[in-house]
C-alpha positions as a Markdown table, in Angstrom:
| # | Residue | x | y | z |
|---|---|---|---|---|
| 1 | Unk | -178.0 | 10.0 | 114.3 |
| 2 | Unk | -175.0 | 7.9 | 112.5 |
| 3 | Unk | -176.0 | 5.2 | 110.1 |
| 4 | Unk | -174.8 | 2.3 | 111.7 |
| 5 | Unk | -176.0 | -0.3 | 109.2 |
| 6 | Unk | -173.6 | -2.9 | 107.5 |
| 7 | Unk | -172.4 | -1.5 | 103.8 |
| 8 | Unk | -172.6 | -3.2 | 101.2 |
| 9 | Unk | -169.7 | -5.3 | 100.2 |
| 10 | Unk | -168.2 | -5.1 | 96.4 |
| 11 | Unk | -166.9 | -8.1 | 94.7 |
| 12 | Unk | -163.4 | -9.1 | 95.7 |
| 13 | Unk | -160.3 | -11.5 | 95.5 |
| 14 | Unk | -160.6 | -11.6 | 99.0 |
| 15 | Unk | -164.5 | -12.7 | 99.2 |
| 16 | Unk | -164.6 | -14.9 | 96.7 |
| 17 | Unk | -161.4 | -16.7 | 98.2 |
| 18 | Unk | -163.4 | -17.2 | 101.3 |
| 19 | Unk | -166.4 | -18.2 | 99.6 |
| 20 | Unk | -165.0 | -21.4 | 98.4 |
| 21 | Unk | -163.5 | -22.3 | 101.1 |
| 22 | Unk | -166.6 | -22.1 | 103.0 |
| 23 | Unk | -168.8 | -23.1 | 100.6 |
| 24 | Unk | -166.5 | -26.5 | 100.1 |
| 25 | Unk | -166.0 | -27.1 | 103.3 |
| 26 | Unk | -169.8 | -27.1 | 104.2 |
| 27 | Unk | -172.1 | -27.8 | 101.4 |
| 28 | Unk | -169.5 | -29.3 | 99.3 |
| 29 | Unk | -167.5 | -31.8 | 101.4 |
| 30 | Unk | -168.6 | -35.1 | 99.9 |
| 31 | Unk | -168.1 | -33.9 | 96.2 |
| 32 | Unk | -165.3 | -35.2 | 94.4 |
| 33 | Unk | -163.4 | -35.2 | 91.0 |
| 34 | Unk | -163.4 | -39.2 | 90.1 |
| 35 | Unk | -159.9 | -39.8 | 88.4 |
| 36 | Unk | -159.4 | -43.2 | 87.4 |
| 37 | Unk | -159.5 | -45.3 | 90.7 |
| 38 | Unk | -159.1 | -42.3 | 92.4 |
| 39 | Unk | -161.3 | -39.3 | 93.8 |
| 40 | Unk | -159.9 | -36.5 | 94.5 |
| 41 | Unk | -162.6 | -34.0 | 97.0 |
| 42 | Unk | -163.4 | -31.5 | 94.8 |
| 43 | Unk | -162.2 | -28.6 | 97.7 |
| 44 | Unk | -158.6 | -29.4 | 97.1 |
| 45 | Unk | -158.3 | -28.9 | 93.3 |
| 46 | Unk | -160.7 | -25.8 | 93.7 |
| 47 | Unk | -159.1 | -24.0 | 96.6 |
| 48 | Unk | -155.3 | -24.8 | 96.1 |
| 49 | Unk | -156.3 | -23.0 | 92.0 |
| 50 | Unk | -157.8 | -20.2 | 94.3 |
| 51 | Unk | -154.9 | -20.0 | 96.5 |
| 52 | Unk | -152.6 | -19.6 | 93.3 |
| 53 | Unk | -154.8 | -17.1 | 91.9 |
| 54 | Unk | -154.9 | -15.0 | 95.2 |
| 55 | Unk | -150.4 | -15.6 | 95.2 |
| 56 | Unk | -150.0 | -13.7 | 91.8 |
| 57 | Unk | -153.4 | -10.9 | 92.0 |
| 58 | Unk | -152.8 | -10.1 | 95.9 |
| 59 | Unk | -149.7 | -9.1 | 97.9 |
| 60 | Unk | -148.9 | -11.4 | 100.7 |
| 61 | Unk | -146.1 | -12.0 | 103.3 |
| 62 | Unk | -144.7 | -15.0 | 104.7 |
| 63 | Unk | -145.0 | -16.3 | 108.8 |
| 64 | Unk | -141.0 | -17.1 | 109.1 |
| 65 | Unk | -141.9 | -19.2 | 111.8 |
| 66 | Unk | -144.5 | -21.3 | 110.1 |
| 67 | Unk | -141.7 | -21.9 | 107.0 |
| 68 | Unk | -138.8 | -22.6 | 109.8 |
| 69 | Unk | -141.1 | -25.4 | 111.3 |
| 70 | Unk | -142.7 | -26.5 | 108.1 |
| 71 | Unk | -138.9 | -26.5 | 106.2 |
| 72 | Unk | -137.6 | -28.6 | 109.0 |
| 73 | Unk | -140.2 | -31.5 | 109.3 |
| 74 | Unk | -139.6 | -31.6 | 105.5 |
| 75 | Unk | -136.1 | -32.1 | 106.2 |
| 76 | Unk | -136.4 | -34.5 | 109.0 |
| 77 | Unk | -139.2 | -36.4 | 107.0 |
| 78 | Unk | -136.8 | -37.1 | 103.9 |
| 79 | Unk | -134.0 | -37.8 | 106.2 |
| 80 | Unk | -135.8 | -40.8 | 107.8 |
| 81 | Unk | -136.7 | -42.0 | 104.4 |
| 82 | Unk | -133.6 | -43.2 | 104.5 |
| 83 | Unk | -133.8 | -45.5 | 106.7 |
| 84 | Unk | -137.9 | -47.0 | 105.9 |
| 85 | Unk | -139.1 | -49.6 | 104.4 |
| 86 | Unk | -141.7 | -48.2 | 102.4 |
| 87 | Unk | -142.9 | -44.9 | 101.8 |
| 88 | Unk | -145.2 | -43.2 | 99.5 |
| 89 | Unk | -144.1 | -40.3 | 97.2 |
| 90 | Unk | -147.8 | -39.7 | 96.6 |
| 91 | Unk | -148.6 | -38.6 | 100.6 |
| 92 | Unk | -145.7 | -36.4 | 100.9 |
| 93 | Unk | -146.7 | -34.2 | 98.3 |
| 94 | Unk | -150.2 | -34.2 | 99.1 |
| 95 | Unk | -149.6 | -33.1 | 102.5 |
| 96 | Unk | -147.2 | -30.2 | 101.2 |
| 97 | Unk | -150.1 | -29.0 | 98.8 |
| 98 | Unk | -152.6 | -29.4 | 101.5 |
| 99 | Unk | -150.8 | -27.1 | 104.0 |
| 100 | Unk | -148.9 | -24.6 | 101.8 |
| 101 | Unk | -151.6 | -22.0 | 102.2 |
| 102 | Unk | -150.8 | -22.1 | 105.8 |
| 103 | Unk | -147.2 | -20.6 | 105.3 |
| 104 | Unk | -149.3 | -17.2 | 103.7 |
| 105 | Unk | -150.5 | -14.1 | 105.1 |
| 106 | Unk | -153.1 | -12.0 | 103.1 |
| 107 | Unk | -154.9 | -9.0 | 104.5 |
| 108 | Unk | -158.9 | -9.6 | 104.6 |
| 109 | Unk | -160.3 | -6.9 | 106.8 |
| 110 | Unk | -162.1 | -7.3 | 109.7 |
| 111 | Unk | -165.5 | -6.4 | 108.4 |
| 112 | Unk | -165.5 | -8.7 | 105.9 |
| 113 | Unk | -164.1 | -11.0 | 108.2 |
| 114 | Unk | -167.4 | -10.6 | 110.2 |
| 115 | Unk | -169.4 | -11.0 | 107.1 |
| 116 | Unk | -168.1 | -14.5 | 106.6 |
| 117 | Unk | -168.7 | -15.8 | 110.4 |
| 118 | Unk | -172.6 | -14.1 | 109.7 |
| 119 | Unk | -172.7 | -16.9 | 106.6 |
| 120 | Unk | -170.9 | -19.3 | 108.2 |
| 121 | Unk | -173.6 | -19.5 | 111.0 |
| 122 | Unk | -176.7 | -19.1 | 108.4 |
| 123 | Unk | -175.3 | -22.0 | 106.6 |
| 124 | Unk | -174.5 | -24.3 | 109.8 |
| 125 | Unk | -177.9 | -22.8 | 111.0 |
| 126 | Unk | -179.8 | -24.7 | 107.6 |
| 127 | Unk | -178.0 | -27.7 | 108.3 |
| 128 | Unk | -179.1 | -28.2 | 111.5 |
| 129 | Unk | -182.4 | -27.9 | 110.8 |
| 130 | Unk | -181.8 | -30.1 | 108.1 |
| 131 | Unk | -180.4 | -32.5 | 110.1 |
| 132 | Unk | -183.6 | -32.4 | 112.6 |
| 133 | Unk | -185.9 | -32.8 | 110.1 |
| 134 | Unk | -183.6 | -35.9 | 109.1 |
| 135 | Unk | -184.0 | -37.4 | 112.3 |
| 136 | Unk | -187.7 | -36.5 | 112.5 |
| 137 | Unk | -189.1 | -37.3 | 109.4 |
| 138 | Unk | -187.6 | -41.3 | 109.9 |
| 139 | Unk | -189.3 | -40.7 | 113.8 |
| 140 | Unk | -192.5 | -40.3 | 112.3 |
| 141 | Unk | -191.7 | -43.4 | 109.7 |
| 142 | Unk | -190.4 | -41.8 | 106.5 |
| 143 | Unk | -187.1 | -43.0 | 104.7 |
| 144 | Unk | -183.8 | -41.0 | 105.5 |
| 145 | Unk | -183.2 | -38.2 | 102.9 |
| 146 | Unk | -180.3 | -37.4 | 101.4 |
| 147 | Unk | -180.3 | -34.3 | 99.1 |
| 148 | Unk | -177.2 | -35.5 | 97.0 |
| 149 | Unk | -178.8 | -38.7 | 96.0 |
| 150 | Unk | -179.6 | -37.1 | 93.0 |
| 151 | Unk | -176.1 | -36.9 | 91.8 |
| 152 | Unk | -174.0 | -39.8 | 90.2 |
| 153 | Unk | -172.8 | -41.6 | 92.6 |
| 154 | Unk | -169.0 | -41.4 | 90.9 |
| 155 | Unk | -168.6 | -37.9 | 91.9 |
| 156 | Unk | -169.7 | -38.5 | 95.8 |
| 157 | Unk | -167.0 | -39.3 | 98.8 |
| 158 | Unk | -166.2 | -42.6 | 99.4 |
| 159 | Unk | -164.6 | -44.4 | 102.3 |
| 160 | Unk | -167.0 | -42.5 | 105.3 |
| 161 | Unk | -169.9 | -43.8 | 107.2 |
| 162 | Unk | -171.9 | -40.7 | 105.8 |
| 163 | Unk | -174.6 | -42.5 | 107.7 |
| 164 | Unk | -175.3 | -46.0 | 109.6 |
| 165 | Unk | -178.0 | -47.0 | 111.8 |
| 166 | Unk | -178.2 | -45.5 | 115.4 |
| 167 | Unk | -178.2 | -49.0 | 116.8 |
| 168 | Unk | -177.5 | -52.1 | 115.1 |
| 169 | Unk | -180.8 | -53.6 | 113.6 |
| 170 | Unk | -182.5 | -50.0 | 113.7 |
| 171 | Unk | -184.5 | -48.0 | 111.5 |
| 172 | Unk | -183.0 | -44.9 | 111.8 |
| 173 | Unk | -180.2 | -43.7 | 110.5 |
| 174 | Unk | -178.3 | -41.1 | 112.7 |
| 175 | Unk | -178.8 | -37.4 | 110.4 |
| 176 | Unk | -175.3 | -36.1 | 108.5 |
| 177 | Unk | -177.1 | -32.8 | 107.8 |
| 178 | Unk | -177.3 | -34.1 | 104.5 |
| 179 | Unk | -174.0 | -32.5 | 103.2 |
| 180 | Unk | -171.2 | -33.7 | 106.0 |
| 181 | Unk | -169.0 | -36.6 | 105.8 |
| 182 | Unk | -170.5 | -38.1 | 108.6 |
| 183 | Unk | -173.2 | -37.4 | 111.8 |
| 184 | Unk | -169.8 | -37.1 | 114.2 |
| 185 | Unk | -168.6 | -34.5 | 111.7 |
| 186 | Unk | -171.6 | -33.0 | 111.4 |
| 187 | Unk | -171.9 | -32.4 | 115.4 |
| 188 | Unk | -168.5 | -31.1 | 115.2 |
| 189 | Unk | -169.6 | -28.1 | 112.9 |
| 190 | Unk | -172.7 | -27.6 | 115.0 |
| 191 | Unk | -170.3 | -27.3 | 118.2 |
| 192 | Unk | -168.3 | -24.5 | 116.5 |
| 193 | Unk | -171.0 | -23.0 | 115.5 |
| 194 | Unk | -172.8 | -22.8 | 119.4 |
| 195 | Unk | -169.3 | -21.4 | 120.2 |
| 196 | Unk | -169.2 | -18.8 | 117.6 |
| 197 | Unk | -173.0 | -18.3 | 118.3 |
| 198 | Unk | -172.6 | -17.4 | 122.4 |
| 199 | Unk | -169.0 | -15.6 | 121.9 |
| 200 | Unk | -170.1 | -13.1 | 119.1 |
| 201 | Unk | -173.8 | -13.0 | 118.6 |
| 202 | Unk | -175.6 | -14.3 | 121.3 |
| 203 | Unk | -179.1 | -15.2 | 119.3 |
| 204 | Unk | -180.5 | -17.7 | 121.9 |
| 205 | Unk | -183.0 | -19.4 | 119.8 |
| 206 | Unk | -180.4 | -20.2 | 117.1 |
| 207 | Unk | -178.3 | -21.7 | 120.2 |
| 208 | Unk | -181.2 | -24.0 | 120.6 |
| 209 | Unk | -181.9 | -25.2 | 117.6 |
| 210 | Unk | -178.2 | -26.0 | 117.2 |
| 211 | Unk | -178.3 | -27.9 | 120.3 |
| 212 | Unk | -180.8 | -29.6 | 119.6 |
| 213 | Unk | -179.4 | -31.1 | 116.1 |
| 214 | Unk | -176.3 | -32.0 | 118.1 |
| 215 | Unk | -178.5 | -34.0 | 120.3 |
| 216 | Unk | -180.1 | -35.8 | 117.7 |
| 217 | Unk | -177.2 | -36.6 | 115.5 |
| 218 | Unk | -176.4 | -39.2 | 118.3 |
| 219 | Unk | -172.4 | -38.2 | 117.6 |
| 220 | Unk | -170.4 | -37.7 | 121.0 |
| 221 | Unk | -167.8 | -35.3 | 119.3 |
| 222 | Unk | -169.7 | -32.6 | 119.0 |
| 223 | Unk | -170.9 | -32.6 | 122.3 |
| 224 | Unk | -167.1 | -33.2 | 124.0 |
| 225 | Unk | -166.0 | -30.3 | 121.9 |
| 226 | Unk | -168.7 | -28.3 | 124.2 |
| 227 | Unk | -168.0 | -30.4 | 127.8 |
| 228 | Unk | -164.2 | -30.0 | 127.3 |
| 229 | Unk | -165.1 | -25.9 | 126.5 |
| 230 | Unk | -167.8 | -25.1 | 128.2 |
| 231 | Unk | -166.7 | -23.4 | 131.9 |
| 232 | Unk | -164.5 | -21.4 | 129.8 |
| 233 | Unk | -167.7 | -20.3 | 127.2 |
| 234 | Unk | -170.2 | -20.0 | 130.1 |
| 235 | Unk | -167.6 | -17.4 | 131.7 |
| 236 | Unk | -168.0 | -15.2 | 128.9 |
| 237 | Unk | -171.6 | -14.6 | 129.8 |
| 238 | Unk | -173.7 | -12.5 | 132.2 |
| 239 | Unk | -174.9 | -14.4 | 135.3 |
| 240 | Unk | -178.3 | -14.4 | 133.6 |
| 241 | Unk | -177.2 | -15.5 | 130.6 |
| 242 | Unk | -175.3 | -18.6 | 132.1 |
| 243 | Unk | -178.0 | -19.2 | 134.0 |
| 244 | Unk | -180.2 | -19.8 | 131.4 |
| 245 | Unk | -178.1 | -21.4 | 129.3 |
| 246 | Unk | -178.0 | -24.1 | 132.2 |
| 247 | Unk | -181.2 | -24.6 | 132.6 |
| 248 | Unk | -182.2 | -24.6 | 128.8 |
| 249 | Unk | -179.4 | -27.6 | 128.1 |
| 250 | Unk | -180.4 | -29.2 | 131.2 |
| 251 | Unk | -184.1 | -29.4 | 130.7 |
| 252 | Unk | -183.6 | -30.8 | 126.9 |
| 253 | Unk | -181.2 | -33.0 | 127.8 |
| 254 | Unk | -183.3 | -34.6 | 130.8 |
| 255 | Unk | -186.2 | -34.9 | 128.6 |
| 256 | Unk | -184.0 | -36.4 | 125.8 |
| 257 | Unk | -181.8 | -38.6 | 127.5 |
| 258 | Unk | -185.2 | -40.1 | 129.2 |
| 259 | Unk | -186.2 | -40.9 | 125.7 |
| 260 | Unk | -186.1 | -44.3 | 124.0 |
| 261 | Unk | -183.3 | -42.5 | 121.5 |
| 262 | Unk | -181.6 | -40.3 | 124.4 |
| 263 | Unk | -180.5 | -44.2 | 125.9 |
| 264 | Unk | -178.8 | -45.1 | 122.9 |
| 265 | Unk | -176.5 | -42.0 | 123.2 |
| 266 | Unk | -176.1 | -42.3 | 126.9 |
| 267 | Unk | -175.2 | -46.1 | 126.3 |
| 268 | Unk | -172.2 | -44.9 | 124.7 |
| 269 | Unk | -170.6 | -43.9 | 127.7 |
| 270 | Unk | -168.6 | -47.0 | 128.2 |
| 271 | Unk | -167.5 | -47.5 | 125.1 |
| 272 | Unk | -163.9 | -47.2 | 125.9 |
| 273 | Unk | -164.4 | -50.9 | 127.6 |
| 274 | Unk | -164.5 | -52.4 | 124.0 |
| 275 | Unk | -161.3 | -52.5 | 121.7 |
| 276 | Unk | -164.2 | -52.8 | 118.9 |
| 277 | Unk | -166.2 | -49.4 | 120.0 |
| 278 | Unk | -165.5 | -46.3 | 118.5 |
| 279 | Unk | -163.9 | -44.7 | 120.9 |
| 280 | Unk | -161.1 | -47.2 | 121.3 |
| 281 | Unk | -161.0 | -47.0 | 117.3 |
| 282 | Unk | -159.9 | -43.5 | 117.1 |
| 283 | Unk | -158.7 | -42.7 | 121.0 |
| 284 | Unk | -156.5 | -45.7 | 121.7 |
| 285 | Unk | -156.0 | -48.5 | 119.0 |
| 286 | Unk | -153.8 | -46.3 | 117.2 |
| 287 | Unk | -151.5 | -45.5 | 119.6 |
| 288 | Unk | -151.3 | -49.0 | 120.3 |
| 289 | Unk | -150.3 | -49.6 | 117.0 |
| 290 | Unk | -147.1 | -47.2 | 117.4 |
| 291 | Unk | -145.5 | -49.7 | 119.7 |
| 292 | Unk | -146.5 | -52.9 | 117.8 |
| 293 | Unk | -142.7 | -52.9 | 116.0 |
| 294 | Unk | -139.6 | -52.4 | 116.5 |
| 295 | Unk | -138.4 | -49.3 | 119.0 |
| 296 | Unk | -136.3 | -47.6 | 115.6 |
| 297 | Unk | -139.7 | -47.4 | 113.8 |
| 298 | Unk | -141.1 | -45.5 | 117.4 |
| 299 | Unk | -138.4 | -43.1 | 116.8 |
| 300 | Unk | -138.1 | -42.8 | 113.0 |
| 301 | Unk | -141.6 | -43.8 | 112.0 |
| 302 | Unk | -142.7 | -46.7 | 109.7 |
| 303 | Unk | -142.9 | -44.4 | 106.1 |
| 304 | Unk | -145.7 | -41.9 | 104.9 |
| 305 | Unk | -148.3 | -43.1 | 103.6 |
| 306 | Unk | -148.0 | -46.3 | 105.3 |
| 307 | Unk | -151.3 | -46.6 | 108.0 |
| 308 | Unk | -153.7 | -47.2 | 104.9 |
| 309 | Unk | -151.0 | -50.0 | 104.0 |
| 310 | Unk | -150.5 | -51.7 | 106.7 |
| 311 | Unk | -153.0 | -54.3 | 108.3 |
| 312 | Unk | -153.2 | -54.0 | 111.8 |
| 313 | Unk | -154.3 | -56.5 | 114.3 |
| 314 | Unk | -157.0 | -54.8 | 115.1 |
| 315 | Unk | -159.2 | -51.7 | 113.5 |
| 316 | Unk | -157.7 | -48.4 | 114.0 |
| 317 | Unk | -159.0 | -45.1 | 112.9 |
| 318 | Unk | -155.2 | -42.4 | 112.9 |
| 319 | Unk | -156.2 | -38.8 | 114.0 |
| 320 | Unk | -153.1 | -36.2 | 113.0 |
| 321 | Unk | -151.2 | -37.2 | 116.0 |
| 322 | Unk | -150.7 | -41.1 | 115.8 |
| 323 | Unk | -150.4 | -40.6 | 111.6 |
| 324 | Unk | -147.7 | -38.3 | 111.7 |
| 325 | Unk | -145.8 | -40.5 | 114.8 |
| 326 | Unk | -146.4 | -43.8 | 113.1 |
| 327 | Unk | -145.7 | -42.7 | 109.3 |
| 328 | Unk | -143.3 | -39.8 | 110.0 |
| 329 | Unk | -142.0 | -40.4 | 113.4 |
| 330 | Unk | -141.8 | -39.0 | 116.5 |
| 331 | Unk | -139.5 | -35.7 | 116.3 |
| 332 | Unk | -141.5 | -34.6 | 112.8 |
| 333 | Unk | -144.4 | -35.4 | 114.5 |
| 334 | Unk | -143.6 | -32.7 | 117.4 |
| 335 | Unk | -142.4 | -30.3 | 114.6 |
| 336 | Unk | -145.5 | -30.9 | 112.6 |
| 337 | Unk | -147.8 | -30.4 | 115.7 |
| 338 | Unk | -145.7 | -26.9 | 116.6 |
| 339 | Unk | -146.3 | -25.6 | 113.5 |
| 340 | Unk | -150.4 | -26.4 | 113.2 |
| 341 | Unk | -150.3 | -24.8 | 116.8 |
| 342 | Unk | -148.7 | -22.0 | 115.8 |
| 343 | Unk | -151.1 | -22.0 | 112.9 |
| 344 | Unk | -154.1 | -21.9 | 114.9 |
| 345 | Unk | -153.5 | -19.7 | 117.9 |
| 346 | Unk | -150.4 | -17.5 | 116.8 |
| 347 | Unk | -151.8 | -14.1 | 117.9 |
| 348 | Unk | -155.1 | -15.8 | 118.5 |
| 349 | Unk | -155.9 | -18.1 | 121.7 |
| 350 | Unk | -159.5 | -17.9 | 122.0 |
| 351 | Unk | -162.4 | -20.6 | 123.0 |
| 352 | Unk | -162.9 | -20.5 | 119.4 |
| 353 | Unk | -159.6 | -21.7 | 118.3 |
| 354 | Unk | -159.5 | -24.2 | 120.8 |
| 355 | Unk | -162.4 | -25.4 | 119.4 |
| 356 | Unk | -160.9 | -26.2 | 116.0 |
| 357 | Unk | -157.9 | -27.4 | 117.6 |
| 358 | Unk | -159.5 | -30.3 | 119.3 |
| 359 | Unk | -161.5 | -30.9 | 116.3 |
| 360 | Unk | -158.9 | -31.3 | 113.8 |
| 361 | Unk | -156.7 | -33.1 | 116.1 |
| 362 | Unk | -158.2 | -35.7 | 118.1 |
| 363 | Unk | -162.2 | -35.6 | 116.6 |
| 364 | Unk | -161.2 | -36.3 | 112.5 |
| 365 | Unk | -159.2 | -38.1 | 110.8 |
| 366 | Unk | -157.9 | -34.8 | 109.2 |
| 367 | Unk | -154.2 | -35.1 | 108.7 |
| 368 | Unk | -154.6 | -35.1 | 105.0 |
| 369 | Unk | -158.2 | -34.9 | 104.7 |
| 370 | Unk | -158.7 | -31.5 | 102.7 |
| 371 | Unk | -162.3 | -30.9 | 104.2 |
| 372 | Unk | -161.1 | -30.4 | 107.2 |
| 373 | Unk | -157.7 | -29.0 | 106.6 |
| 374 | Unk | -159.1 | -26.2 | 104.7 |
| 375 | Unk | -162.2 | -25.5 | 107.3 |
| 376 | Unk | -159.3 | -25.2 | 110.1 |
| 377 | Unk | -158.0 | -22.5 | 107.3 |
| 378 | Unk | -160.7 | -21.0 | 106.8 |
| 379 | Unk | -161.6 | -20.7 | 110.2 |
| 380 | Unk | -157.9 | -19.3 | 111.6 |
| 381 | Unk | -158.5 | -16.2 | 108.7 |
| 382 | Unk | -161.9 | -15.3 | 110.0 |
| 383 | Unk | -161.8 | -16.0 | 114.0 |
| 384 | Unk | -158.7 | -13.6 | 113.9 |
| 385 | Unk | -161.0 | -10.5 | 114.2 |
| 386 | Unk | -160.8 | -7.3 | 116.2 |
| 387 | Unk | -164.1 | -6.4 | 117.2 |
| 388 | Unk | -163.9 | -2.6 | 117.2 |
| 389 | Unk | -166.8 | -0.4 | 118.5 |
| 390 | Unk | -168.5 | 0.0 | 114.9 |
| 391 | Unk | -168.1 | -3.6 | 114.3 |
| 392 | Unk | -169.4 | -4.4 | 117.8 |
| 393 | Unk | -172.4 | -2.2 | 116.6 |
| 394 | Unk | -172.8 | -4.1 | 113.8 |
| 395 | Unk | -173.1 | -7.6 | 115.4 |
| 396 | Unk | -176.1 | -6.6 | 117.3 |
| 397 | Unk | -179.4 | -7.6 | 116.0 |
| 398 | Unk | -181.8 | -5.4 | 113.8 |
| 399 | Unk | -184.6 | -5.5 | 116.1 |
| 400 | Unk | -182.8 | -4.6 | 119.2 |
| 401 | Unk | -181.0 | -1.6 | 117.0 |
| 402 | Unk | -184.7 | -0.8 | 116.4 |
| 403 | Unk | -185.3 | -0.4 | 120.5 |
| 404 | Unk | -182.1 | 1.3 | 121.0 |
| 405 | Unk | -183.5 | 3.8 | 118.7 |
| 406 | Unk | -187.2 | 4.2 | 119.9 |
| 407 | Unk | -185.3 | 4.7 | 123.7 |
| 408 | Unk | -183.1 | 7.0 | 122.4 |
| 409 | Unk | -186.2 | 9.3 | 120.7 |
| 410 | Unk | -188.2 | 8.9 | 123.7 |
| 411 | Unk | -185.4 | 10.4 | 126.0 |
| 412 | Unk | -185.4 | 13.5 | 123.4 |
């Protein structure tokens, strides 16, 4: 009988390119470089060196459509400069490092591609678990634990709410995993991760346990990311399968949202009444602050840089769309948006992808935020996978290969 168990992989470019980029965009995503004033997250200097490194030791080939849409924002962008106010220098190169790597094709095989979603999971997998004991440990009346207090506080992220009560006045402090930038970021991962879970491996009780650290991260996104998806993700199933999904998701969130904490999640619901809430912060304040001038600065945008400048009448958290219309304008801002599509789903229209489109557009405020640019990157190499019969073999658990195999010699 064929040896159908997973070779060992040697040491490559290739691996160890993907191994920042997922360790840094996981474990490492409040880390930063402390410049001055400044901090820089420590994922951009180390992956944009790594990217270099791969441009001179690896052949690669350019997407001609990618540089076509990506030349002509540029062009457009310094066009309307023109005619701002204010811009900053800064932001426009900072955005062309960030998505540079984009505009590059390098070959990573499909095996090792597979190799990279199995870490990707086991690494999502501690976090959650992380995250529960987070939420369970202040439950039962412990402080909240964060494992990179230890470091000097100079070299962690500033500027997120990396936790914050789950109600004002509360004990508790809603779980980050410990290493995201914040418990709605934190779901996000966790919903990717369900998705990647039910559309390539299918290990229920890891499902669970994901599900369950969404559910007690009290963050929405995550758990839109999976309402907006999930017809589409429960169609990929077996009747069975479905079935029990249903009922599993059902019966924890009944007995969660009957909770004392399940009513502070559920009481979220209408947040969309309050121009103060959360949702109108990210969903619908900054759109309103597109309109607040002059019709030009509609069309030509009000300079990059320019929504951390500005005081607005009211808070307003930009997601990539309203940044690039209200800094860049709204034609570059079409351009821009064709060329992350084609990015994302070039070749490649999966649940999966929709997944990290929704998440880097409308969940995070990820226009120039390199954590979750290069997890979007990171994500478009490996989810482009053919799953050939060997590798199809290869995804299926030891222990069922073991059954398999005890069948098969009882047949003989």
């Amino acid at each position: 009988m064929r040896d159908i168990r997973i070779k060992k992989h040697k040491i490559t470019m290739e691996g160890l390119f993907l191994s920042l980029l997922l360790v840094f965009s996981t474990f490492g995503q409040r880390l930063v470089i402390p410049l001055g004033s400044e901090r820089i997250a420590l994922i951009f200097p180390i992956t944009f060196a790594a990217f270099l490194i791969m441009l001179f030791l690896r052949e690669f080939s350019l997407y001609s459509i990618r540089l076509f849409l990506f030349i002509l924002f540029y062009i457009l962008a310094l066009s309307f400069l023109l005619f701002q106010e204010a811009y900053s220098a800064t932001s426009i190169l900072f955005l062309l490092m960030l998505y540079l790597p984009f505009l590059f094709k390098f070959k990573f095989e499909d095996e090792l591609k597979l190799k990279y979603l199995r870490r990707f999971q086991n690494i999502i997998l501690f976090t959650a678990f992380f995250g529960i004991f987070q939420f369970a440990s202040q439950a039962a009346g412990m402080i909240f634990t964060d494992p990179l207090s230890i470091i000097p506080s100079n070299f962690i992220q500033l500027g997120y709410n990396t936790t914050y009560p789950i109600t004002y006045g509360s004990p508790i402090s809603k779980p980050n995993g410990g290493f995201y930038l914040e418990p709605s970021l934190f779901s996000q991962f966790l919903a990717v991760s369900i998705i990647i879970e039910v559309l390539f491996f299918k290990r229920w009780t890891r499902v669970f346990v994901l599900f369950v650290a969404i559910i007690t991260s009290f963050s929405g996104t995550g758990l839109t990311i999976l309402i907006i998806l999930g017809i589409p993700l429960l169609l990929k199933l077996k009747f069975k399968q479905a079935l029990a999904v249903i009922i599993a998701g059902a019966l924890v969130g009944v007995v969660f949202f009957n909770s004392e904490y399940g009513s502070v999640t559920s009481g979220r619901a209408d947040e969309y009444n309050s121009q103060n809430s959360s949702f109108s912060i990210r969903f619908i304040n900054p759109f309103k602050a597109i309109f607040l001038d002059e019709q030009k600065d509609v069309l030509i945008g009000h300079g990059p840089g320019q929504t951390e400048r500005t005081q607005f009448p009211y808070e307003a958290n930009f997601t990539a769309i309203p940044k690039l219309w209200y800094e860049y304008g709204f034609l570059p801002m079409i351009i821009f948006m064709l060329f992350l599509m084609h990015c994302i789903f070039s070749r490649n229209i999966t649940i999966l992808t929709a997944a990290i489109f929704i998440m880097y557009t409308f969940l995070s405020g990820s226009l120039l935020q390199p954590q979750t640019i290069y997890f979007t990157y990171f994500m478009v190499i490996i989810s482009r996978l053919t799953l050939t019969e060997e590798l199809k073999q290869k995804m299926i658990p030891n222990k069922i290969k073991v059954r398999k195999r005890r069948k098969l010699k009882l047949t003989l």
